[in-house]
Every structure is written in structure tokens, then in C-alpha cells.
XYZ file of C-alpha atoms in Angstrom:
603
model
C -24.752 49.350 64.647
C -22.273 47.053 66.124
C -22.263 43.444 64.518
C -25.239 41.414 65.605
C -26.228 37.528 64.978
C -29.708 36.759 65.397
C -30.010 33.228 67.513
C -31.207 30.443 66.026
C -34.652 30.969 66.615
C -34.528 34.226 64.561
C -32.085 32.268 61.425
C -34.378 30.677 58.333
C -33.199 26.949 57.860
C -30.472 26.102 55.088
C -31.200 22.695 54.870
C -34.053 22.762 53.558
C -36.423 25.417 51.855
C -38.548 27.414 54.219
C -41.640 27.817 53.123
C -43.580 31.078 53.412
C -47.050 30.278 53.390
C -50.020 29.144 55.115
C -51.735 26.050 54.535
C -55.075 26.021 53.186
C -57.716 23.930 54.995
C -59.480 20.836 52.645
C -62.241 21.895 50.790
C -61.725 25.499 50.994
C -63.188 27.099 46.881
C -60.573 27.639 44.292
C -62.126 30.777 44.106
C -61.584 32.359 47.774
C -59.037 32.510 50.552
C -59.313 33.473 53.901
C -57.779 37.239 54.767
C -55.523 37.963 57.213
C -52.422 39.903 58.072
C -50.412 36.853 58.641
C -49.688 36.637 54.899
C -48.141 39.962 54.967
C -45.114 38.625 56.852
C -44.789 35.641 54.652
C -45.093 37.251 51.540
C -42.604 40.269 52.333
C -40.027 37.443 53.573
C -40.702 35.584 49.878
C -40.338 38.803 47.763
C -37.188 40.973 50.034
C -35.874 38.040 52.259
C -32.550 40.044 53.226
C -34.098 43.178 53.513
C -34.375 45.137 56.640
C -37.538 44.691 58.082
C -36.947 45.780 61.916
C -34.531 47.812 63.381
C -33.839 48.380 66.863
C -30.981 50.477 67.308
C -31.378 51.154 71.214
C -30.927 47.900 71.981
C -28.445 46.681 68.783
C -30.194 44.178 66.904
C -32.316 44.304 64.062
C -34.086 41.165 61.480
C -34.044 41.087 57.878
C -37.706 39.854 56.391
C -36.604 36.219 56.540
C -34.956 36.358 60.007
C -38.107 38.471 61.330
C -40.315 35.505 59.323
C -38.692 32.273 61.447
C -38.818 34.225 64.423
C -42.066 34.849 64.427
C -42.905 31.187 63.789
C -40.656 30.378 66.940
C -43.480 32.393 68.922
C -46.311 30.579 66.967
C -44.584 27.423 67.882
C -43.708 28.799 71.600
C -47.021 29.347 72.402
C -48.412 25.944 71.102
C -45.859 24.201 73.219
C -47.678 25.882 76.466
C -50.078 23.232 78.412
C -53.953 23.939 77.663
C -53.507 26.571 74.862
C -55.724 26.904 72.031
C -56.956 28.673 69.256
C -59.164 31.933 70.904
C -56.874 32.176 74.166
C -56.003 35.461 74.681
C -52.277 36.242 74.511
C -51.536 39.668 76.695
C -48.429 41.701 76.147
C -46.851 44.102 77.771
C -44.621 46.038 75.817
C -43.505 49.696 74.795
C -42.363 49.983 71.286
C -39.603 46.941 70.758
C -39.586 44.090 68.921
C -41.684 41.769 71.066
C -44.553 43.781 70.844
C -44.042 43.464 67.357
C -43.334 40.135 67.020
C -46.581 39.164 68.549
C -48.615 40.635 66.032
C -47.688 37.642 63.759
C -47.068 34.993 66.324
C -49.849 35.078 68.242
C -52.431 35.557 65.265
C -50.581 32.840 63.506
C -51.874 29.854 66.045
C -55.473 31.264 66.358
C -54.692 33.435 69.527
C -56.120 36.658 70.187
C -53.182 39.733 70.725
C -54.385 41.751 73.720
C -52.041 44.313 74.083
C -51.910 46.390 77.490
C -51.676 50.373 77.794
C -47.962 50.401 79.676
C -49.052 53.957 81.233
C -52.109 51.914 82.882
C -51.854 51.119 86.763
C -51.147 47.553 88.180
C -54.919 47.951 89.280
C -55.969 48.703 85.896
C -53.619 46.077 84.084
C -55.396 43.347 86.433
C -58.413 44.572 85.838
C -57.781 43.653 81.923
C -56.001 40.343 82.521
C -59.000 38.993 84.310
C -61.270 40.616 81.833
C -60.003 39.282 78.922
C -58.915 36.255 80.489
C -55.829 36.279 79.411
C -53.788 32.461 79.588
C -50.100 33.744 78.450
C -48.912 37.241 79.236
C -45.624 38.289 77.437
C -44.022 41.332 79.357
C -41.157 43.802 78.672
C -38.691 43.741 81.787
C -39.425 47.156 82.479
C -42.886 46.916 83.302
C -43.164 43.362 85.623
C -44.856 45.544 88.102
C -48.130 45.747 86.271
C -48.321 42.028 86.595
C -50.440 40.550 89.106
C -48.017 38.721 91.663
C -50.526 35.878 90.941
C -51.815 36.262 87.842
C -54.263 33.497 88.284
C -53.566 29.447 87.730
C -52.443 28.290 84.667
C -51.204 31.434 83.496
C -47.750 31.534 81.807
C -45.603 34.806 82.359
C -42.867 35.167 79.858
C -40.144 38.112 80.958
C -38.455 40.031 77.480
C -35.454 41.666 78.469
C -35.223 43.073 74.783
C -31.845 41.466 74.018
C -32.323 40.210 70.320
C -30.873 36.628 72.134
C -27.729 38.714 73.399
C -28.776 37.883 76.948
C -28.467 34.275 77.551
C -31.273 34.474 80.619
C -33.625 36.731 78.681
C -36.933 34.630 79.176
C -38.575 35.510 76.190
C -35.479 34.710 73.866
C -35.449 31.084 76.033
C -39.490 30.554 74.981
C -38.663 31.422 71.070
C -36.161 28.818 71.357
C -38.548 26.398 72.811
C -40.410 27.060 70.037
C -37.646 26.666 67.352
C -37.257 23.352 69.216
C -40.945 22.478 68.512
C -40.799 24.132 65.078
C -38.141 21.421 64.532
C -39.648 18.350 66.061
C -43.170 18.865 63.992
C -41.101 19.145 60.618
C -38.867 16.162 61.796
C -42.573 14.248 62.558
C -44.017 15.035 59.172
C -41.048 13.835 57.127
C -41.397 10.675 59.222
C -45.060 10.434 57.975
C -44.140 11.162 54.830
C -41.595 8.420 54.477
C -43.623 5.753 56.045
C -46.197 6.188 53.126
C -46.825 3.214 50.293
C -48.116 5.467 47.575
C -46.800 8.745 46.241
C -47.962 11.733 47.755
C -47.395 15.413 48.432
C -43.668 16.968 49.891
C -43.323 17.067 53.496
C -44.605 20.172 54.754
C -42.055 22.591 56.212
C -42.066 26.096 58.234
C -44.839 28.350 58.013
C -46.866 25.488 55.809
C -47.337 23.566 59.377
C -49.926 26.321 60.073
C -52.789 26.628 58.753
C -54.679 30.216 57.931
C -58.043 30.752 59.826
C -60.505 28.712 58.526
C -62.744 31.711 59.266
C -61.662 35.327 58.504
C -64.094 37.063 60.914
C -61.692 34.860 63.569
C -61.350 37.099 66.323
C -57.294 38.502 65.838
C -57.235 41.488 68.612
C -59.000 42.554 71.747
C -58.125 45.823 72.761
C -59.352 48.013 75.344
C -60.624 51.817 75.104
C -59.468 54.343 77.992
C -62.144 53.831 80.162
C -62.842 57.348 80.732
C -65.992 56.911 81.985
C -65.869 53.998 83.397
C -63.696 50.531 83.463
C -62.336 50.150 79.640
C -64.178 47.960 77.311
C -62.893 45.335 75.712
C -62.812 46.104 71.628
C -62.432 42.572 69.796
C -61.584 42.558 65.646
C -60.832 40.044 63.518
C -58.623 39.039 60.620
C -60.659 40.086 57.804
C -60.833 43.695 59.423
C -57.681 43.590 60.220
C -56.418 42.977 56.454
C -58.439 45.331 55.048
C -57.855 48.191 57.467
C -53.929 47.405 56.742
C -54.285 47.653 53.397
C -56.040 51.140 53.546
C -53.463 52.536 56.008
C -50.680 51.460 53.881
C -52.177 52.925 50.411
C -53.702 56.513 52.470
C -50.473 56.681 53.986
C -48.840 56.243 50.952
C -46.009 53.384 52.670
C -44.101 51.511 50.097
C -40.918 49.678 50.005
C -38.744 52.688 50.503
C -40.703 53.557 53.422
C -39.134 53.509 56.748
C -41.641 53.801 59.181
C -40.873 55.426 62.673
C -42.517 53.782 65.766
C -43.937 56.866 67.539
C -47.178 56.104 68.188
C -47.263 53.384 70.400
C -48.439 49.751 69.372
C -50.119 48.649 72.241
C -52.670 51.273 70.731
C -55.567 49.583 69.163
C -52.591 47.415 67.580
C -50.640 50.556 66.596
C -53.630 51.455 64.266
C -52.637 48.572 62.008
C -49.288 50.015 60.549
C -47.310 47.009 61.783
C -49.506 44.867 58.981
C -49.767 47.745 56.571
C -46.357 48.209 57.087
C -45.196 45.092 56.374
C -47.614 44.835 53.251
C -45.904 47.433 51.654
C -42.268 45.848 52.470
C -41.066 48.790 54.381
C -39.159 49.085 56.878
C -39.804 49.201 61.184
C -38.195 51.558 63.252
C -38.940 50.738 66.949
C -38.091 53.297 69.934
C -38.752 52.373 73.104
C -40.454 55.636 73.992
C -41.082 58.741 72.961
C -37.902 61.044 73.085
C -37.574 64.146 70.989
C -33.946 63.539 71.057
C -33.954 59.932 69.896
C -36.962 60.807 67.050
C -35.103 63.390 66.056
C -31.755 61.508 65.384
C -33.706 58.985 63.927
C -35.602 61.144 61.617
C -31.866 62.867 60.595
C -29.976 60.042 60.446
C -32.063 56.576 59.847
C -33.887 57.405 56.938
C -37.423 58.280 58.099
C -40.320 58.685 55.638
C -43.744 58.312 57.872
C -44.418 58.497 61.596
C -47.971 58.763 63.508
C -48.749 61.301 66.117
C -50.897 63.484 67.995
C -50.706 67.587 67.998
C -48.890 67.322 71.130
C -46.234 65.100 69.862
C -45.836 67.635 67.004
C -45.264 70.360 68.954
C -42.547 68.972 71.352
C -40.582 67.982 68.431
C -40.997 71.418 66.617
C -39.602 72.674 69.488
C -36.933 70.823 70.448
C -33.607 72.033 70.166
C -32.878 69.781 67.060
C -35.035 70.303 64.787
C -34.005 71.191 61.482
C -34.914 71.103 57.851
C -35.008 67.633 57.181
C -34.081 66.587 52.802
C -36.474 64.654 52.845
C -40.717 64.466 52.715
C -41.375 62.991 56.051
C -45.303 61.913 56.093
C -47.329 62.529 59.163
C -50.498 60.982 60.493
C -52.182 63.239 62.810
C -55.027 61.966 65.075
C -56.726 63.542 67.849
C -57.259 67.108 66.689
C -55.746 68.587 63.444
C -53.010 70.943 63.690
C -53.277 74.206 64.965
C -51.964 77.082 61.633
C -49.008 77.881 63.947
C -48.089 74.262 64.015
C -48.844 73.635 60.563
C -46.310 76.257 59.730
C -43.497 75.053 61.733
C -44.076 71.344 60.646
C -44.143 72.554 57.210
C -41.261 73.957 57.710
C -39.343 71.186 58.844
C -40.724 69.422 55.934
C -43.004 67.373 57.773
C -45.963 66.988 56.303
C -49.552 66.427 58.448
C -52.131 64.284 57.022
C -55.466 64.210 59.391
C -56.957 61.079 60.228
C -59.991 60.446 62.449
C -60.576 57.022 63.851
C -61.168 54.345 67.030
C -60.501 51.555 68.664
C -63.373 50.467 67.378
C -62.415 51.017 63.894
C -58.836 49.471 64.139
C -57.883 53.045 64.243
C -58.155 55.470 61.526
C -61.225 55.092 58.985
C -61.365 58.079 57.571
C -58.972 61.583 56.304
C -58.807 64.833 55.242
C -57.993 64.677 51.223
C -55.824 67.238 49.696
C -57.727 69.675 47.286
C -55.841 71.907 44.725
C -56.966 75.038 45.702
C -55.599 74.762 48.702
C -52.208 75.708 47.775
C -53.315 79.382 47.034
C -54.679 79.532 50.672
C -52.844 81.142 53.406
C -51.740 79.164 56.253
C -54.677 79.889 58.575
C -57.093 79.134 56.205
C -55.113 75.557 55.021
C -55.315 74.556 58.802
C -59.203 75.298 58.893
C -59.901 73.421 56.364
C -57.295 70.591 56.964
C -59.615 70.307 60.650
C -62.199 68.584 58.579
C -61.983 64.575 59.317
C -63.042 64.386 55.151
C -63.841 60.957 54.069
C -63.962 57.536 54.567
C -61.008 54.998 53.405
C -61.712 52.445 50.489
C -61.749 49.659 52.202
C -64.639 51.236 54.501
C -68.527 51.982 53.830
C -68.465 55.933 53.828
C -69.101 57.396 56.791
C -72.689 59.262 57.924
C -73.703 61.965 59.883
C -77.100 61.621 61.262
C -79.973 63.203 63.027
C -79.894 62.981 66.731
C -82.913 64.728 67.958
C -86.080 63.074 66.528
C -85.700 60.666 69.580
C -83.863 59.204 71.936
C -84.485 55.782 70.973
C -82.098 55.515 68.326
C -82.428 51.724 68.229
C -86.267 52.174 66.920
C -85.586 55.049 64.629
C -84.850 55.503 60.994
C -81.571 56.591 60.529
C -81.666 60.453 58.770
C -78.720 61.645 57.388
C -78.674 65.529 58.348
C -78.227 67.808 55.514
C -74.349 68.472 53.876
C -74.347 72.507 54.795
C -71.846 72.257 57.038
C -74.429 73.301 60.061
C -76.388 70.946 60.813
C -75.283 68.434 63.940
C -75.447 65.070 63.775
C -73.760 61.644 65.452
C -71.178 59.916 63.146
C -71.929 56.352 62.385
C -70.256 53.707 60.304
C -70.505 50.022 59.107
C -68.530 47.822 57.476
C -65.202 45.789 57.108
C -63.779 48.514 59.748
C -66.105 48.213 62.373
C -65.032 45.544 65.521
C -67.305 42.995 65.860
C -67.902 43.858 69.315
C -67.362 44.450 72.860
C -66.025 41.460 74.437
C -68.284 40.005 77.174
C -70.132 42.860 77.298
C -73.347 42.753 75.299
C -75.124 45.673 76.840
C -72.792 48.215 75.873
C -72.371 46.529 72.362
C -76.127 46.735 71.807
C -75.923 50.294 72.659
C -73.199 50.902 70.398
C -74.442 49.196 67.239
C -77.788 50.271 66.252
C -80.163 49.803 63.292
C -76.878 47.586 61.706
C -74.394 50.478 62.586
C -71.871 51.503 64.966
C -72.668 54.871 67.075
C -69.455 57.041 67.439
C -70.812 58.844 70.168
C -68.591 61.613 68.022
C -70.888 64.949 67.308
C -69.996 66.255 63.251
C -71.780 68.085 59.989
C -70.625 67.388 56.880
C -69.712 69.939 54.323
C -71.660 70.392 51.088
C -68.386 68.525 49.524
C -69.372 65.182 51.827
C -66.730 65.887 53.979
C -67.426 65.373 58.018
C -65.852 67.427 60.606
C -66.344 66.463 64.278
C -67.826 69.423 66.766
C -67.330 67.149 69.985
C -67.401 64.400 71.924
C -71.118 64.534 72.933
C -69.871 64.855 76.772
C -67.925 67.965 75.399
C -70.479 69.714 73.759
C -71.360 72.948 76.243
C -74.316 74.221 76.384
C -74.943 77.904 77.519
C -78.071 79.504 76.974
C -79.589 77.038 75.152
C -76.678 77.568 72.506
C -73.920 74.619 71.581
C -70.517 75.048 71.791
C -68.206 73.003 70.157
C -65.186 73.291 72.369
C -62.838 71.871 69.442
C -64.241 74.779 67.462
C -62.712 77.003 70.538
C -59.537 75.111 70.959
C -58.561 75.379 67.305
C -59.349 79.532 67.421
C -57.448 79.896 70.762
C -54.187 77.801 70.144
C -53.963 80.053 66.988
C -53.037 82.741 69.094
C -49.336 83.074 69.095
C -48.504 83.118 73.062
C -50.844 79.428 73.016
C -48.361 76.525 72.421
C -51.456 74.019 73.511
C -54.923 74.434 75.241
C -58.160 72.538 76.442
C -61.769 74.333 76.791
C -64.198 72.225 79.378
C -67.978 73.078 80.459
C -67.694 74.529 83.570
C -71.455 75.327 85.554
C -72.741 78.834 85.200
C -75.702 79.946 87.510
C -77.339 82.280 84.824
C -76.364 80.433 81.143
C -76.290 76.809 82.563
C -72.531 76.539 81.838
C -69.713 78.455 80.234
C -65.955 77.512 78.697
C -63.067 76.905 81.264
C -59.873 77.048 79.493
C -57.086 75.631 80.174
C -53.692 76.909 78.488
C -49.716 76.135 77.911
C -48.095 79.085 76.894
C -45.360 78.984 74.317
C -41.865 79.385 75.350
C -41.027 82.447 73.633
C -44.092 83.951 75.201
C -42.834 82.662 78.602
C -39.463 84.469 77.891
C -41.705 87.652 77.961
C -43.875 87.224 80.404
C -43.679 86.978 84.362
C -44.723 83.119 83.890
C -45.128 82.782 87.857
C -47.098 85.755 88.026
C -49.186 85.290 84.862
C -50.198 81.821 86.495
C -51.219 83.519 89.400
C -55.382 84.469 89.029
C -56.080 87.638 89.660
C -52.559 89.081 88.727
C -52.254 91.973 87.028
C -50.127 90.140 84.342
C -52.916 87.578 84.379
C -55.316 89.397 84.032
C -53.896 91.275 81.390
C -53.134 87.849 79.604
C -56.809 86.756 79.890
C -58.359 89.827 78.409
C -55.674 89.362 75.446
C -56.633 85.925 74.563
C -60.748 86.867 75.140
C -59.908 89.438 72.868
C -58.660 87.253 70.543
C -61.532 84.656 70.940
C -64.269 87.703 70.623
C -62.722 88.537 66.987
C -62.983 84.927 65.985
C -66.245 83.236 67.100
C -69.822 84.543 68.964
C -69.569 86.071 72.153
C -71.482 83.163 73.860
C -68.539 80.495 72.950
C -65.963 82.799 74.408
C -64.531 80.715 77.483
C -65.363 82.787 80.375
C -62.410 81.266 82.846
C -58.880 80.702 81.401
C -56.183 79.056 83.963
C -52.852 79.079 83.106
C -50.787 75.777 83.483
C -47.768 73.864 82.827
C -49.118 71.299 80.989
C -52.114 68.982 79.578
C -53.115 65.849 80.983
C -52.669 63.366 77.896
C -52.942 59.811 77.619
C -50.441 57.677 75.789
C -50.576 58.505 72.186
C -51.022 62.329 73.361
C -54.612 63.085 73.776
C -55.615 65.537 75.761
C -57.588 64.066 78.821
C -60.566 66.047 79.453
C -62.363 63.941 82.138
C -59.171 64.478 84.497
C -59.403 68.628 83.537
C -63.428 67.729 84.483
C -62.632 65.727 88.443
C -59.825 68.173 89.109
C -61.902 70.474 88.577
C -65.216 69.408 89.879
C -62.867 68.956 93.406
C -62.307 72.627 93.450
C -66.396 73.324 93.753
């Protein structure tokens, strides 16, 4: 990387000592201090100033841990220095994976705002939608993407443009607002030396950088509000505070096993229900960021060859592009994977394996700050074959440390849950039931929305919505989403259960199974499938895509074959189309409610 010089709202002072922690507020116990993922930044910045904390190669600049720590104030600063702002104003950004994104994940927290990060793939109607939802005051934008905001974004709302320059840009609006805030930064240490040297009588130093803040007086402070897909309906507004947030750090960072010789691989995208909290666990484990601006097997690849790799997040579907693409190669080293969505399929497993990536499944929310619970690793799995490794890796397993453990339980004794016992079902591995959970890794809420938070949280716990059994080891594994469960003849058909025996076909590089109405069993599976491309090579793809082909149909009694030999004849899907490619939303999963209207359009 060419030589870069961080402006002086990135630089630590020399003059005098910059100090790297919060104030306390008066009267606060000896015994207790308030949690929150703030502290992460300060205390990685204390222990590895002049290590590399964020690097961001695309664009040429990159922060140690005490660069990344005064820049971060500059935003605290920044945003205090905007008319009318206070503590619990929302603070929307607008960013792929770069370091403003990033950066606002301490700043904004830091001053009592509340992140709100925005879905980049979302439409401008969706994005104001959000921004008048949350009621967002300051917006901070990447200059790719000022055509999700509003033209007028409402009065007395500040718009701050990023052209991700690191300060190499002398118009880039967001480097001109951290410098505001460096100004700030220095007036309020200038005014308490002042106040410190007009005093009679002894008295404590001057306080200095981050000790002008204070931490939250209260750790259940709201710190994020984050909003689900809205795929059926308009998205909800998930809010989570500090205390959560800490906690749910701390697990990610010890069950992904991050430590200082981490370097961390921004795949999954931030703006994600705050990228699942690795930019805190991260940091709390003094690794290091690598931020890519979006997902390109090419750039991952080079990154994960040549930058020193060790953990990335990603869905199936980002797995099997970059197993795929033309550069993938043994790597030296472990590389630790997070997979969410769905587990990988055995054919997957194999070729990540391979590559010596290594999948860890995780199961988790919005509403949980991400992942909550994982599959753990049991010894005997290493004399299992590779099919049989992936069926059992497909269990979600348990809940983290920092979590209550997770239950499965009963669904049909009513449907008033809210007046109900909660039963647990019984750990055979049979047995249906809806996941619920409780505890520090629950959100506190929906915001402004207290119908649909009193239908989520029940009898003191949160409702997944998520169908599962658990194993007579505790483990859960999730059927469906209760909208996917299809029912035919009375019987229910968990189409994960049917994805996971299809893809493992070795023409199937990806599929999706929907209900689709039957007139004599109610409904039946529609599947939809991506073909691999060495089974394209083979086969006619045009004509195979074309229903009612002889190569089609020839293709379709193949893969029913291979259903019938692995499940009951009823969950066989009794339609399979052919297709290019999966509808996905923007960490990769597969989007089942656009399968379900494009679909329903055809009837």
C-alpha cells in the first residue's frame, strides 16, 4: 500500500497524553460499571496503539488502534457540534463495507446516539420509509449510494457525503465533519484546562480525549436500531442496547475463536444487524479489520491469499461462488468460517474443506444481535464420512455463554401462546416445536411498534417464529420458517429438510423448495434449482430449462429419483424449475417470498 498519512482528525495528540477511557458518572458503586462496546476501542488503542486495526486497501488508507481511537472521537465530537442533537437521536448510515460504516459503530454510541444502519440493496422508497421511521436527525452516506436519500430528508436533518478518501480528498464531506469535530475535540479540552486553572484549591488533572465522555449511565441505553427484511410486510424496527451489545461481542469473539492474530475479513456486510457484532468482538480481541467494499470473489480471494485472513462470515451462497471461482486454491492457513442461513450442503463442505476453510454453523437474528447459538464440534465426528458430518453439522446446537439456552416448545395446545404455559417438547429429535429465547441477547424491542413486540415476546420470552426439535443431546435444529412449513396431506414438510437432500445431488450447485397449491394433498414442493457448472458443461442447459423437454424431463426424474431414495414419498417436490439463479438478499439468503409472488403471478 502506497504511503498514507491519516489527517489530523485521525492522529492521537503529542502534546499531551490521550486518554483512553470513559468517564464514570458521580456516584456510580465501586463495585459495578456500566457495559458497553465503546470500551473495546479504548482499551485495544491502550494495550496495541500502533497496531493495525483497519485496513482498507481499495481505497489506500488504513488506522493503527490509536489513529482509529481519535478518529472515532472526531465523529463523537462531530456529531455533538450538530444543532439540536442529543443523546437517543438516531444516527442513519449509509454505507457498504468501508471505514465509515465502521467508524460509526464507536462514534455514534460514544455520545448516546443510536447507529441505524440502512440495507444499501434497499430502494430509495424503502430507505425513506426507514428514515422517517426511525426518525433519523443525521444521516451519514457513502458517495455511492446518495440516491437512496430523500431529496428532502425532512427539516433539521444533517446529510454528511463520505467519499471514502481516508482525508485524501480535500472536499470529501465526511472527512470535513471529523475535522469539525477534532476542532471541537480541541476547544472542550482547551475549556477544561481553563477551568482547571482558574481553581483556588487542588483538584483533579484536566480531563483530556476520550475522558470528556462519559459511558452510559444506563447499560440497557438503547445503542442500535436495525431493521428486519420486511418480508411480509414494511421492516420493523429492532432496537438493542449496550449491555446486549457487549455481551453478544464478547460471545462472538470467544465462539469464533478471534484473537489478536486474527484478521478478520469484511464479507458479510455491516449494515447487517451491526455486522452481527464482529466489529466490537473484533476489536475486543485486538484483531485486525479488513473492509471490502463489496462482495467480489476476486478481491476475497486476493485478500484471503495475500492479506493474512483468519475468519470471515457468510452464507452457503457466498461459499459456493468462492469455491468456484477460478482462484481458489489451498490456502496455508486455517481460515474460520461463520455460516448462517442454512448449513452447508456435504458437496460444499468438501470443497471448503478442501480449501482449508473451515464452516462453523451459527443460527441467529436481528433480534438477537445476530448469532445466539452454534453447532459444537463432537469427536466422533471425525470418523464420519462427509455426508454424514454435513447432517449433523445442519443442527443449529446450542446456545452461546453469554445467552440463556435456547428452548423448543409446544405449539399446538393453543393458539394463545400469551396465556399458555410454556412446554418444552420432548429432546427425540421429532417432536416440533417454536424456538424461543430470553436473555442478555434478546433486543429490547420493536421500536414504535408495540403490537408486534407484544406478539413477539410472550410469557417473558421472545417467539422466533423459527419451527425446530431438539436432539436427545439438547441440540436444536430448525425444520422451517413456520410460513415454510408445507403441508400435504395432513403431513409436514420441512422444506430445509428437502433442500439439504436435493443440493446433495451432484448436478445441484444451489436450490429452494416452496409450497405450491395442490387440488388433492392441499399443497406439494416446487423446487427451484441452479445447476452446477460442470453439470451445465454436460447438459443442453437451454433445453434442460425448457419444461417439458426431453432433457428436462429426464433431469427431473433424476433428481426425484434422488429425493425418493432419501426422504418419504410425500416430501418429494412434485414441480422442479430450472433457473439461473436464487433470489437472495444481502448477506445471501435465499428469498423465498419473491420465489412465492413470482410464482403466485403465474396462477
Amino acid at each position: 500500500m502506497p504511503s498514507y498519512t491519516p489527517p489530523r482528525s485521525s492522529q492521537p495528540p503529542t502534546a499531551i497524553s490521550f486518554e483512553l477511557s470513559l468517564s464514570t458518572h458521580p456516584n456510580t458503586p465501586h463495585h459495578r460499571s456500566s457495559l458497553t462496546p465503546v470500551a473495546f476501542l479504548l482499551r485495544a488503542a491502550l494495550i496495541t496503539p500502533r497496531k493495525l486495526a483497519i485496513n482498507h486497501p481499495e481505497r489506500g488508507y488504513s488506522f493503527t488502534y490509536e489513529q482509529w481511537a481519535a478518529r472515532c472521537l472526531s465523529l463523537a465530537f462531530a456529531l455533538l457540534s450538530v444543532p439540536g442533537f442529543e443523546a437517543g437521536d438516531r444516527v442513519a448510515v449509509i454505507s457498504p463495507n468501508a471505514p465509515l460504516i465502521a467508524d460509526a459503530h464507536w462514534g455514534i454510541p460514544a455520545v448516546g446516539g443510536i447507529i441505524t444502519p440502512i440495507n444499501i440493496r434497499n430502494t430509495p422508497k424503502e430507505v425513506a420509509y426507514v428514515l422517517e421511521h426511525s426518525g433519523s436527525t443525521i444521516i451519514l452516506c457513502d458517495h455511492e449510494f446518495t440516491h437512496l436519500v430523500p431529496q428532502n430528508p425532512g427539516q433539521g436533518v444533517t446529510v454528511i457525503i463520505s467519499k471514502d478518501s481516508g482525508g485524501q480528498d480535500a472536499d470529501d464531506g465526511y472527512e470535513k465533519f471529523l475535522d469539525q469535530g477534532w476542532q471541537a475535540w480541541q476547544r472542550a479540552e482547551q475549556a477544561e484546562l481553563q477551568k482547571y486553572k482558574a481553581r483556588t484549591k487542588p483538584s483533579a488533572e484536566p480531563k483530556t480525549g476520550w475522558k470528556l465522555l462519559y459511558a452510559p449511565q444506563d447499560e440497557e441505553q438503547p445503542i442500535a436500531l436495525c431493521y428486519t427484511s420486511g418480508t411480509t410486510g414494511r421492516p420493523k424496527g429492532v432496537l438493542t442496547n449496550h449491555r446486549g451489545a457487549y455481551l453478544a461481542a464478547v460471545a462472538n469473539a470467544f465462539e469464533a475463536n478471534i484473537t489478536q492474530d486474527s484478521v478478520y475479513l469484511w464479507v458479510l456486510p455491516m449494515f447487517h444487524a451491526c455486522g452481527w457484532t464482529f466489529p466490537w468482538a473484533v476489536t475486543a480481541s485486538l484483531g485486525t479489520h479488513h473492509t471490502i467494499r463489496k462482495v467480489d470473489n476476486a478481491v476475497i480471494w486476493d485478500a484471503l491469499l495475500h492479506h493474512g485472513v483468519t475468519h470471515y462470515c457468510g452464507a452457503p451462497t457466498v461459499q459456493i461462488g468462492l469455491t468456484n471461482h477460478p482462484d481458489a486454491r489451498k490456502l496455508e492457513r486455517r481460515v474460520n468460517v461463520a455460516v448462517a442461513a442454512s448449513a452447508p450442503t456435504a458437496n460444499l463442505l468438501a470443497k471448503m474443506e478442501s480449501l482449508n476453510l473451515h464452516p462453523v454453523h451459527v443460527y441467529g437474528l436481528t433480534e438477537t444481535y445476530g448469532p445466539f447459538t452454534r453447532r459444537y464440534f463432537e469427536p466422533e465426528w471425525a470418523q464420519l464420512d462427509v455426508d454424514a458430518r454435513a447432517r449433523m453439522m445442519a443442527r443449529q446446537g446450542h446456545a452461546y455463554p453469554t445467552s440463556d439456552e435456547v428452548r423448543v416448545v409446544r405449539t399446538e395446545s393453543s393458539t394463545d401462546k400469551a396465556t399458555d404455559d410454556l412446554v418444552d417438547v420432548e429432546r427425540n429429535g421429532t417432536e416440533t416445536g417454536e424456538i424461543v429465547i430470553r436473555g442478555n441477547m434478546a433486543m429490547l424491542g420493536y421500536y414504535n411498534d408495540p403490537a408486534a413486540t407484544s406478539k413477539a415476546v410472550m410469557k417473558g420470552w421472545f417467539h422466533t417464529g423459527d419451527l425446530a426439535v431438539r436432539h436427545p443431546g439438547g441440540e436444536i435444529q430448525i425444520l422451517d420458517r413456520g410460513k415454510d412449513i408445507i403441508i400435504s396431506g395432513g403431513e409436514n414438510i420441512s422444506s430445509l429438510m428437502v433442500e439439504q437432500e436435493l443440493a446433495a445431488h451432484a448436478d445441484v450447485l444451489e436450490c429452494c423448495v416452496i409450497a405450491r397449491p395442490h387440488e388433492k394433498w392441499g399443497e406439494r414442493g416446487q423446487a427451484f434449482v441452479v445447476l452446477t457448472e460442470q453439470a451445465k458443461a454436460k447438459l443442453d442447459l437451454q433445453e434442460v430449462k425448457k419444461n417439458g423437454s426431453k432433457a428436462n424431463v429426464e433431469l427431473i426424474a433424476t433428481l426425484k429419483q434422488h429425493c425418493k431414495q432419501r426422504m418419504s414419498g410425500f416430501a418429494v417436490p412434485e414441480w422442479f424449475d430450472i433457473v439461473d439463479e436464487l433470489p437472495k438478499t444481502s448477506t445471501g439468503k435465499v428469498q423465498k417470498n419473491v420465489l412465492r409472488a413470482r410464482f403466485a403471478s403465474k396462477l
